[in-house]
Amino acid sequence: MRKSSTITALSDIAMAARRYSLVGMLGWQDVRQRYRRSALGPFWLTISMGVMIASIGVVFGQIFNSPMKEFLPFLAVGMIFWGFISSVITEGCTGFIAAEGIIKQLSIPLFVHILRVLWRNFLILAHNIVIFPLVLLAVGKPLSWIAFISIPGLLLVVVNLTWIALILGVLCARYRDLPQIVGSILQILFYLTPIMWMPDLLPKRAGLYLLDSNPVYHLLEIIRSPLLGQLPTTTNWEISLALALFGWFLAIAVYGRFKRRIAYWL
Amino acid sequence: MATIEFNNVCVDFPIYNANTRSLKKRLLQVATGGQLGADQQGRVVVRALEDLSFTFKDGDRVGLLGHNGAGKSTLLRLLGGVYEPSSGCARINGVIGSLIDISLGIDSEATGRENIYFRGGLLGMTRAEISKQIDDIIEFSELGNFVDMPMRTYSSGMHLRLAFSVSTILRPEILLMDEWLSVGDEGFKHKAEKRMTELVQVTNILVIASHSREVILDTCNRVIWLEHGRVRMDGDPESVVAAYFGG
């Protein structure tokens, strides 16, 4: 008697949520493992991110002739959250593959491994975000109350990233070429999305295509613009929400269909 | 109350990087392992288990015998819920505990204490539950102050003692083992043996894969002999062991 695939997927996800304490431990362990015996620990990530933002900021600020007061905070938020988004997606690809040892020995809800990737990267994000107030201080830009809107924004982004990581985790377990392809696509998206360049530099017509048709732009915008003191547009919210709904339907279908095969593929 | 019910269970492993089947592989198959074959789409599959049907009830102490590659570990993983059958139906009721690979999840850079939490978490305990039992675990492992040292400073015996102490803290209804666990030096071995016996006594169903005649005869009241993924013999320990070890 085989349960319907939707129930399989949902019950696995529900069971994984109940194992939050394990997710928490594994996520912390991942972060600490990378930086054991180093004095600064995960703050090395913060430092390297900070250095990158500063150097890109100086060079591209000059090239684009953007005022530092606008460009540097824009770049900092963009880079920090893009780092979060892209590493959740790349590590989501190897979420199941990397957990092969556990998956093949213990029947832990598989979604735990996806949550682990999310939590680990969230912890890293928490380290990186320290840069943002420093940048604001450096350029003397105040933070407005609107910034709080970026919290629901981040939540919606996380909801979106979860389904992306889940689907990619499943597919990459089966097709091992996929992580490379995803890596290249992310690289392209990094340049297509206004992270290093500000959207108002684009000519009007090109902007319409490049921005509106880019889902990453909308996702980034619901976090970034409140932090820079602007409200995200309704389109930003609508697209992000629609993406979450559509994506989760797809993810549950894919996960329910293939969950039982994952252990075989590893 | 725990039950395990298998009906015509098969397990096929798809092999994606072996598109060509050669004579060599054909010949090897005779010597070891499951049966190679191809499914409808022409993919190479290894049939690890074929057409298994049995029922285990409370009180069953099942021994699995068989050569390397006969399907013992795959069967244990199937029982543990790692794999779902490719066809057939496997119904497993009861809390499962696995003593296969007790060192899984141990991070050698972390301290013994941290690893108790990792290991306990993997076995399904929450932080609070582990905290409640951690003193017992540490005491049992006899690690003393070493428990707050990184695991890489441990000897392999100490390593196993810690893993053993955490892994045997649970009292599952269905216990899965790959070989009888025996760790540590003389003194510890005795203690470990006592804990194992106790664990095996309270569990409803035990399934143990072993190559040791003594273990099978001492612990089991039913033995299944697997060969090429199929049940060759299923019966009381004496007769199966006699047949398997060549009498």
Coordinates of C-alpha atoms in Angstrom, one line a residue:
Chain A
M1 CA 0.0 0.0 0.0
R2 CA 1.7 3.1 -1.2
K3 CA 0.8 6.5 0.3
S4 CA 0.0 9.2 -2.2
S5 CA 3.0 11.2 -3.1
T6 CA 1.7 14.5 -1.7
I7 CA 1.2 13.0 1.7
T8 CA 4.7 11.4 1.5
A9 CA 6.3 14.8 0.8
L10 CA 4.3 16.7 3.4
S11 CA 4.7 14.2 6.2
D12 CA 8.5 14.1 5.6
I13 CA 8.6 17.9 5.7
A14 CA 6.5 17.9 8.9
M15 CA 8.7 15.3 10.5
A16 CA 11.8 17.2 9.6
A17 CA 10.4 20.3 11.2
R18 CA 10.0 18.4 14.4
R19 CA 13.7 17.5 14.3
Y20 CA 14.6 21.2 14.5
S21 CA 17.0 20.5 17.3
L22 CA 19.0 18.2 15.1
V23 CA 18.9 20.7 12.3
G24 CA 20.2 23.4 14.6
M25 CA 23.1 21.2 15.8
L26 CA 24.1 20.1 12.4
G27 CA 24.0 23.6 11.0
W28 CA 26.2 25.0 13.8
Q29 CA 28.5 22.1 13.5
D30 CA 29.0 22.8 9.8
V31 CA 29.9 26.4 10.5
R32 CA 32.2 25.7 13.4
Q33 CA 33.9 22.8 11.6
R34 CA 35.1 25.1 8.9
Y35 CA 36.7 27.5 11.3
R36 CA 37.8 25.4 14.2
R37 CA 41.1 26.4 15.8
S38 CA 40.9 29.8 14.0
A39 CA 40.8 32.7 16.3
L40 CA 38.2 34.8 14.3
G41 CA 36.2 31.8 13.2
P42 CA 33.3 32.6 10.9
F43 CA 34.1 36.3 11.0
W44 CA 36.7 35.5 8.4
L45 CA 33.8 35.3 6.0
T46 CA 32.7 38.7 7.2
I47 CA 36.2 40.1 6.6
S48 CA 36.5 38.7 3.1
M49 CA 33.0 39.9 2.2
G50 CA 33.8 43.3 3.6
V51 CA 37.0 43.5 1.6
M52 CA 35.3 42.5 -1.6
I53 CA 32.5 45.0 -1.1
A54 CA 35.0 47.8 -0.4
S55 CA 37.1 47.0 -3.5
I56 CA 34.2 46.5 -5.9
G57 CA 32.7 49.6 -4.3
V58 CA 35.7 51.8 -5.1
V59 CA 36.3 50.5 -8.6
F60 CA 32.8 50.3 -9.8
G61 CA 31.8 53.4 -8.0
Q62 CA 34.4 55.2 -10.1
I63 CA 33.5 53.5 -13.3
F64 CA 29.8 54.1 -13.0
N65 CA 30.4 57.5 -11.5
S66 CA 27.9 56.7 -8.8
P67 CA 27.8 58.7 -5.6
M68 CA 29.3 56.6 -2.8
K69 CA 26.6 57.4 -0.4
E70 CA 24.1 55.6 -2.6
F71 CA 26.2 53.0 -4.3
L72 CA 28.1 51.5 -1.3
P73 CA 25.1 50.6 0.8
F74 CA 23.3 49.3 -2.3
L75 CA 26.3 47.2 -3.2
A76 CA 26.8 45.9 0.4
V77 CA 23.2 44.7 0.8
G78 CA 23.2 43.3 -2.6
M79 CA 26.4 41.3 -2.2
I80 CA 25.5 40.1 1.3
F81 CA 22.1 38.7 0.3
W82 CA 23.2 37.5 -3.1
G83 CA 25.9 35.6 -1.2
F84 CA 23.1 34.0 0.9
I85 CA 20.9 33.2 -2.0
S86 CA 23.6 31.8 -4.2
S87 CA 25.2 29.7 -1.6
V88 CA 21.8 28.2 -0.5
I89 CA 21.2 27.3 -4.1
T90 CA 24.6 25.8 -4.8
E91 CA 24.8 24.0 -1.5
G92 CA 21.2 22.9 -1.9
C93 CA 22.3 21.0 -5.0
T94 CA 24.7 18.9 -2.9
G95 CA 22.3 18.8 0.2
F96 CA 21.5 15.1 -0.2
I97 CA 24.7 14.1 -1.9
A98 CA 26.8 15.5 1.0
A99 CA 24.6 13.7 3.5
E100 CA 25.0 10.4 1.9
G101 CA 26.6 8.8 4.9
I102 CA 23.7 9.7 7.2
I103 CA 21.0 9.0 4.6
K104 CA 22.3 5.5 4.0
Q105 CA 22.5 4.6 7.6
L106 CA 19.6 6.2 9.5
S107 CA 16.1 7.0 8.4
I108 CA 16.0 10.6 9.3
P109 CA 13.5 12.7 7.4
L110 CA 15.4 13.8 4.3
F111 CA 14.1 17.3 4.4
V112 CA 16.4 17.7 7.5
H113 CA 19.3 17.9 5.1
I114 CA 17.8 20.8 3.2
L115 CA 16.9 22.6 6.4
R116 CA 20.5 22.1 7.5
V117 CA 21.8 23.9 4.4
L118 CA 19.4 26.8 5.0
W119 CA 20.3 27.1 8.7
R120 CA 24.0 26.9 8.0
N121 CA 23.8 29.7 5.5
F122 CA 21.5 31.7 7.7
L123 CA 24.1 31.6 10.4
I124 CA 26.7 32.8 7.9
L125 CA 24.4 35.5 6.7
A126 CA 24.0 36.7 10.3
H127 CA 27.8 37.1 10.4
N128 CA 27.9 39.0 7.1
I129 CA 25.1 41.3 7.9
V130 CA 27.4 43.1 10.4
I131 CA 29.0 44.8 7.4
F132 CA 25.9 46.7 6.5
P133 CA 25.6 49.0 9.6
L134 CA 29.4 49.7 9.2
V135 CA 28.9 50.7 5.6
L136 CA 26.0 53.0 6.6
L137 CA 28.2 54.6 9.3
A138 CA 31.0 55.0 6.8
V139 CA 28.9 56.9 4.3
G140 CA 26.7 58.6 6.9
K141 CA 23.4 57.2 5.6
P142 CA 20.7 56.8 8.2
L143 CA 18.5 53.7 8.5
S144 CA 14.8 54.4 8.4
W145 CA 11.9 52.5 10.0
I146 CA 11.1 51.0 6.7
A147 CA 14.0 48.7 7.1
F148 CA 11.9 46.4 9.2
I149 CA 9.9 45.5 6.1
S150 CA 12.9 43.6 4.9
I151 CA 12.2 41.0 7.6
P152 CA 9.0 39.6 6.0
G153 CA 11.0 40.1 2.7
L154 CA 13.8 37.8 3.9
L155 CA 11.2 35.3 5.1
L156 CA 9.6 35.2 1.7
V157 CA 13.0 34.8 0.1
V158 CA 13.8 31.9 2.5
V159 CA 10.5 30.2 1.6
N160 CA 11.5 30.5 -2.0
L161 CA 15.0 29.3 -1.5
T162 CA 13.7 26.3 0.4
W163 CA 11.7 24.9 -2.5
I164 CA 14.6 25.7 -4.9
A165 CA 17.1 23.9 -2.7
L166 CA 14.7 20.9 -2.3
I167 CA 14.0 20.4 -6.0
L168 CA 17.7 20.9 -6.9
G169 CA 18.8 18.6 -4.1
V170 CA 16.5 15.8 -5.5
L171 CA 17.5 16.4 -9.1
C172 CA 21.2 16.7 -8.4
A173 CA 21.2 13.5 -6.5
R174 CA 20.2 11.8 -9.7
Y175 CA 21.9 13.9 -12.3
R176 CA 25.4 14.7 -11.1
D177 CA 26.1 17.2 -13.9
L178 CA 23.4 19.5 -12.7
P179 CA 25.4 21.2 -9.9
Q180 CA 27.9 22.5 -12.5
I181 CA 25.1 23.8 -14.7
V182 CA 23.5 25.5 -11.7
G183 CA 26.8 27.1 -10.8
S184 CA 27.1 28.6 -14.2
I185 CA 23.6 29.9 -14.2
L186 CA 24.1 31.6 -10.9
Q187 CA 27.2 33.2 -12.3
I188 CA 25.2 34.6 -15.2
L189 CA 22.4 35.7 -12.9
F190 CA 24.9 37.6 -10.7
Y191 CA 25.7 39.8 -13.7
L192 CA 22.2 40.1 -15.0
T193 CA 20.8 41.2 -11.6
P194 CA 21.5 44.7 -10.4
I195 CA 24.0 43.9 -7.6
M196 CA 27.2 45.5 -8.8
W197 CA 25.3 48.0 -10.9
M198 CA 22.4 50.2 -10.0
P199 CA 19.1 49.6 -12.0
D200 CA 18.8 53.3 -12.8
L201 CA 21.9 53.1 -15.0
L202 CA 20.0 51.1 -17.5
P203 CA 18.2 52.7 -20.4
K204 CA 14.5 52.5 -19.9
R205 CA 13.6 49.9 -22.5
A206 CA 16.4 47.5 -21.6
G207 CA 15.5 47.9 -17.9
L208 CA 12.0 46.6 -18.6
Y209 CA 13.3 43.3 -19.9
L210 CA 16.3 42.9 -17.7
L211 CA 14.7 43.7 -14.5
D212 CA 11.0 42.7 -14.7
S213 CA 11.7 39.3 -16.2
N214 CA 14.4 38.5 -13.7
P215 CA 12.9 36.7 -10.6
V216 CA 16.1 37.1 -8.6
Y217 CA 15.7 40.9 -9.0
H218 CA 12.3 40.8 -7.4
L219 CA 13.4 38.5 -4.6
L220 CA 16.5 40.7 -3.9
E221 CA 14.4 43.8 -4.0
I222 CA 12.0 42.8 -1.3
I223 CA 14.9 42.6 1.1
R224 CA 17.2 45.3 -0.3
S225 CA 14.9 48.3 -0.9
P226 CA 13.5 48.5 2.6
L227 CA 17.1 48.4 4.0
L228 CA 17.9 51.3 1.7
G229 CA 14.9 53.3 2.8
Q230 CA 12.4 52.5 0.0
L231 CA 9.3 50.3 -0.2
P232 CA 9.5 47.4 -2.6
T233 CA 7.0 47.8 -5.4
T234 CA 3.8 45.7 -5.5
T235 CA 5.2 43.9 -8.5
N236 CA 8.2 42.8 -6.4
W237 CA 5.9 41.3 -3.8
E238 CA 3.5 39.7 -6.3
I239 CA 6.2 38.0 -8.2
S240 CA 7.9 36.8 -5.1
L241 CA 4.7 35.4 -3.7
A242 CA 3.6 33.8 -6.9
L243 CA 7.0 32.2 -7.2
A244 CA 6.8 30.8 -3.7
L245 CA 3.3 29.3 -4.3
F246 CA 4.1 27.9 -7.7
G247 CA 7.5 26.6 -6.6
W248 CA 6.1 24.8 -3.5
F249 CA 3.5 23.0 -5.6
L250 CA 6.2 21.9 -7.9
A251 CA 8.5 21.0 -5.1
I252 CA 6.0 18.9 -3.3
A253 CA 5.1 17.1 -6.5
V254 CA 8.8 16.4 -7.3
Y255 CA 9.7 15.5 -3.8
G256 CA 6.7 13.2 -3.3
R257 CA 7.4 11.5 -6.5
F258 CA 11.1 10.9 -6.0
K259 CA 11.7 10.9 -2.3
R260 CA 11.8 7.2 -2.1
R261 CA 14.4 7.0 -4.8
I262 CA 16.9 9.4 -3.3
A263 CA 18.6 6.8 -1.1
Y264 CA 19.0 4.6 -4.2
W265 CA 20.6 7.3 -6.2
L266 CA 23.3 8.1 -3.7
Chain B
M1 CA 4.1 -4.2 20.1
A2 CA 6.3 -4.3 17.1
T3 CA 5.8 -6.2 13.8
I4 CA 7.6 -6.4 10.6
E5 CA 5.9 -7.8 7.6
F6 CA 7.5 -8.3 4.2
N7 CA 5.5 -9.3 1.1
N8 CA 7.5 -10.1 -2.1
V9 CA 9.9 -7.4 -1.4
C10 CA 12.5 -6.7 -4.1
V11 CA 15.3 -4.1 -4.1
D12 CA 16.9 -3.0 -7.3
F13 CA 19.8 -0.6 -7.4
P14 CA 20.0 1.4 -10.6
I15 CA 23.6 1.8 -11.8
Y16 CA 24.0 4.9 -13.8
N17 CA 27.6 4.8 -14.7
A18 CA 27.7 1.2 -16.0
N19 CA 26.0 1.2 -19.3
T20 CA 27.9 -1.6 -20.8
R21 CA 27.6 -5.0 -19.4
S22 CA 30.5 -7.3 -20.2
L23 CA 31.3 -10.9 -20.0
K24 CA 33.6 -10.1 -17.2
K25 CA 30.8 -8.8 -15.1
R26 CA 28.7 -11.8 -16.0
L27 CA 31.4 -14.0 -14.7
L28 CA 31.9 -12.0 -11.6
Q29 CA 28.2 -12.2 -10.8
V30 CA 28.4 -15.9 -10.5
A31 CA 31.0 -15.5 -7.8
T32 CA 29.6 -12.7 -5.6
G33 CA 26.8 -10.3 -5.2
G34 CA 23.3 -9.9 -6.4
Q35 CA 22.1 -10.3 -9.9
L36 CA 22.8 -7.8 -12.6
G37 CA 20.0 -7.2 -15.0
A38 CA 18.4 -4.4 -17.0
D39 CA 15.0 -2.8 -16.4
Q40 CA 12.5 -1.9 -19.0
Q41 CA 14.3 1.3 -19.9
G42 CA 17.5 -0.6 -20.4
R43 CA 19.3 0.7 -17.4
V44 CA 21.6 -1.6 -15.6
V45 CA 20.2 -2.6 -12.3
V46 CA 21.6 -4.7 -9.5
R47 CA 19.0 -6.8 -7.9
A48 CA 20.1 -6.8 -4.3
L49 CA 17.1 -8.5 -2.8
E50 CA 14.5 -10.6 -4.5
D51 CA 11.1 -11.7 -3.4
L52 CA 11.5 -11.7 0.3
S53 CA 8.4 -12.6 2.3
F54 CA 8.4 -13.0 6.1
T55 CA 6.9 -11.8 9.2
F56 CA 8.7 -10.9 12.4
K57 CA 6.8 -10.6 15.7
D58 CA 7.5 -9.6 19.2
G59 CA 10.1 -11.9 20.7
D60 CA 11.8 -12.7 17.5
R61 CA 15.6 -12.7 17.5
V62 CA 16.5 -13.0 13.9
G63 CA 20.0 -13.8 12.7
L64 CA 21.0 -13.0 9.1
L65 CA 23.6 -15.3 7.5
G66 CA 25.1 -15.0 4.1
H67 CA 28.3 -14.3 2.2
N68 CA 29.5 -10.8 1.4
G69 CA 27.1 -9.2 -1.0
A70 CA 24.3 -11.6 -0.2
G71 CA 22.1 -8.7 0.8
K72 CA 22.4 -8.6 4.5
S73 CA 23.2 -5.0 4.9
T74 CA 20.7 -4.0 2.3
L75 CA 18.0 -5.9 4.2
L76 CA 19.1 -4.1 7.4
R77 CA 18.8 -0.8 5.7
L78 CA 15.4 -1.7 4.3
L79 CA 14.3 -2.6 7.8
G80 CA 15.7 0.6 9.1
G81 CA 13.7 2.6 6.6
V82 CA 16.6 3.9 4.6
Y83 CA 15.4 2.2 1.4
E84 CA 11.9 1.6 0.4
P85 CA 11.3 -1.6 -1.6
S86 CA 11.5 -1.2 -5.4
S87 CA 8.5 -3.5 -5.5
G88 CA 6.5 -5.5 -3.0
C89 CA 5.4 -4.2 0.3
A90 CA 7.3 -3.8 3.6
R91 CA 5.3 -2.9 6.7
I92 CA 7.3 -1.9 9.7
N93 CA 5.6 -1.0 13.0
G94 CA 7.7 0.1 15.9
V95 CA 10.4 2.4 16.9
I96 CA 13.6 1.4 15.1
G97 CA 17.1 1.7 16.6
S98 CA 20.2 0.9 14.6
L99 CA 23.5 0.0 16.0
I100 CA 25.1 -0.1 12.5
D101 CA 28.0 2.2 12.2
I102 CA 27.9 3.7 15.7
S103 CA 30.6 6.3 14.8
L104 CA 28.5 8.0 12.2
G105 CA 28.3 11.7 12.6
I106 CA 31.2 12.0 14.9
D107 CA 33.3 15.1 14.3
S108 CA 36.9 14.6 15.4
E109 CA 37.5 18.3 15.9
A110 CA 34.6 18.6 18.3
T111 CA 34.8 17.6 21.9
G112 CA 33.5 14.3 23.3
R113 CA 30.6 16.2 24.9
E114 CA 29.6 17.9 21.7
N115 CA 29.7 14.6 19.9
I116 CA 27.4 13.1 22.4
Y117 CA 24.9 15.7 21.4
F118 CA 25.5 15.2 17.6
R119 CA 25.2 11.4 17.9
G120 CA 22.2 11.6 20.2
G121 CA 20.5 14.1 17.8
L122 CA 21.1 11.8 14.9
L123 CA 19.5 8.9 16.9
G124 CA 16.4 11.0 17.4
M125 CA 16.9 12.5 20.8
T126 CA 16.3 16.2 21.5
R127 CA 18.9 18.3 23.2
A128 CA 16.9 18.3 26.5
E129 CA 16.7 14.5 26.5
I130 CA 20.4 14.2 25.9
S131 CA 21.2 16.7 28.6
K132 CA 19.2 14.6 31.1
Q133 CA 21.2 11.5 30.3
I134 CA 24.6 13.0 29.5
D135 CA 26.1 12.3 32.9
D136 CA 25.2 8.6 32.7
I137 CA 26.7 8.5 29.2
I138 CA 29.9 10.1 30.3
E139 CA 30.2 7.9 33.3
F140 CA 29.6 4.8 31.3
S141 CA 32.2 5.7 28.8
E142 CA 34.8 6.2 31.6
L143 CA 36.3 9.1 29.7
G144 CA 36.5 11.4 32.7
N145 CA 38.0 14.7 31.9
F146 CA 38.7 13.7 28.3
V147 CA 35.1 14.2 27.5
D148 CA 35.9 17.9 27.1
M149 CA 38.8 17.4 24.8
P150 CA 38.6 17.2 21.0
M151 CA 37.9 13.7 19.8
R152 CA 41.0 13.7 17.7
T153 CA 43.0 13.4 20.8
Y154 CA 41.2 10.1 21.7
S155 CA 42.6 6.7 21.1
S156 CA 40.5 4.5 18.9
G157 CA 39.3 2.6 21.9
M158 CA 38.1 5.7 23.6
H159 CA 36.5 6.8 20.4
L160 CA 34.5 3.6 20.3
R161 CA 33.6 3.7 23.9
L162 CA 32.1 7.1 23.5
A163 CA 30.2 6.1 20.4
F164 CA 29.0 2.9 22.2
S165 CA 27.9 4.7 25.3
V166 CA 25.7 7.1 23.4
S167 CA 24.3 4.7 20.9
T168 CA 23.2 2.2 23.5
I169 CA 21.3 4.7 25.6
L170 CA 18.1 4.3 23.6
R171 CA 15.7 1.4 24.1
P172 CA 14.1 0.8 20.6
E173 CA 11.4 -1.7 19.9
I174 CA 13.2 -3.0 16.8
L175 CA 16.9 -3.3 17.1
L176 CA 19.1 -3.6 14.0
M177 CA 22.7 -4.7 14.3
D178 CA 25.5 -5.6 11.9
E179 CA 27.7 -7.9 13.9
W180 CA 27.7 -8.0 17.7
L181 CA 29.2 -4.9 19.1
S182 CA 32.2 -5.4 21.3
V183 CA 34.4 -2.5 22.3
G184 CA 37.2 -1.5 24.6
D185 CA 39.6 -3.3 26.8
E186 CA 38.8 -6.2 29.1
G187 CA 37.1 -4.3 31.9
F188 CA 35.0 -2.2 29.5
K189 CA 34.2 -5.2 27.3
H190 CA 32.5 -6.8 30.2
K191 CA 30.4 -3.8 31.0
A192 CA 29.6 -3.3 27.3
E193 CA 28.6 -6.9 27.0
K194 CA 26.2 -6.5 29.9
R195 CA 24.6 -3.5 28.4
M196 CA 24.2 -5.2 25.0
T197 CA 22.6 -8.2 26.6
E198 CA 20.2 -5.9 28.5
L199 CA 19.4 -4.0 25.3
V200 CA 18.7 -7.1 23.4
Q201 CA 16.5 -8.4 26.2
V202 CA 14.2 -5.4 26.3
T203 CA 13.9 -5.0 22.6
N204 CA 10.8 -6.5 20.9
I205 CA 12.5 -7.6 17.7
L206 CA 16.2 -8.0 17.1
V207 CA 17.7 -8.4 13.7
I208 CA 21.4 -9.1 13.6
A209 CA 23.6 -9.8 10.6
S210 CA 26.6 -11.9 11.6
H211 CA 29.3 -14.2 10.3
S212 CA 29.8 -15.7 13.8
R213 CA 28.3 -19.0 14.6
E214 CA 28.5 -18.3 18.3
V215 CA 26.6 -15.0 18.1
I216 CA 23.9 -16.5 16.0
L217 CA 23.5 -19.6 18.2
D218 CA 23.6 -17.5 21.4
T219 CA 21.2 -14.7 20.5
C220 CA 18.9 -15.9 17.9
N221 CA 15.8 -18.0 17.8
R222 CA 15.3 -17.8 14.0
V223 CA 17.9 -17.6 11.3
I224 CA 17.5 -16.5 7.7
W225 CA 20.2 -17.5 5.2
L226 CA 20.4 -15.1 2.3
E227 CA 22.1 -16.0 -0.9
H228 CA 22.2 -13.7 -4.0
G229 CA 19.5 -11.6 -2.4
R230 CA 17.1 -14.5 -2.0
V231 CA 16.2 -16.5 1.1
R232 CA 18.0 -19.7 0.8
M233 CA 16.8 -21.1 4.2
D234 CA 14.7 -19.8 7.0
G235 CA 14.3 -21.7 10.2
D236 CA 15.6 -22.5 13.6
P237 CA 19.2 -21.6 14.4
E238 CA 20.6 -25.1 14.7
S239 CA 19.5 -26.4 11.4
V240 CA 20.3 -23.3 9.4
V241 CA 23.7 -22.8 11.0
A242 CA 24.5 -26.4 10.4
A243 CA 23.6 -26.1 6.8
Y244 CA 25.4 -22.8 6.3
F245 CA 28.6 -23.6 8.0
G246 CA 28.7 -26.9 6.2
G247 CA 27.9 -29.0 9.2

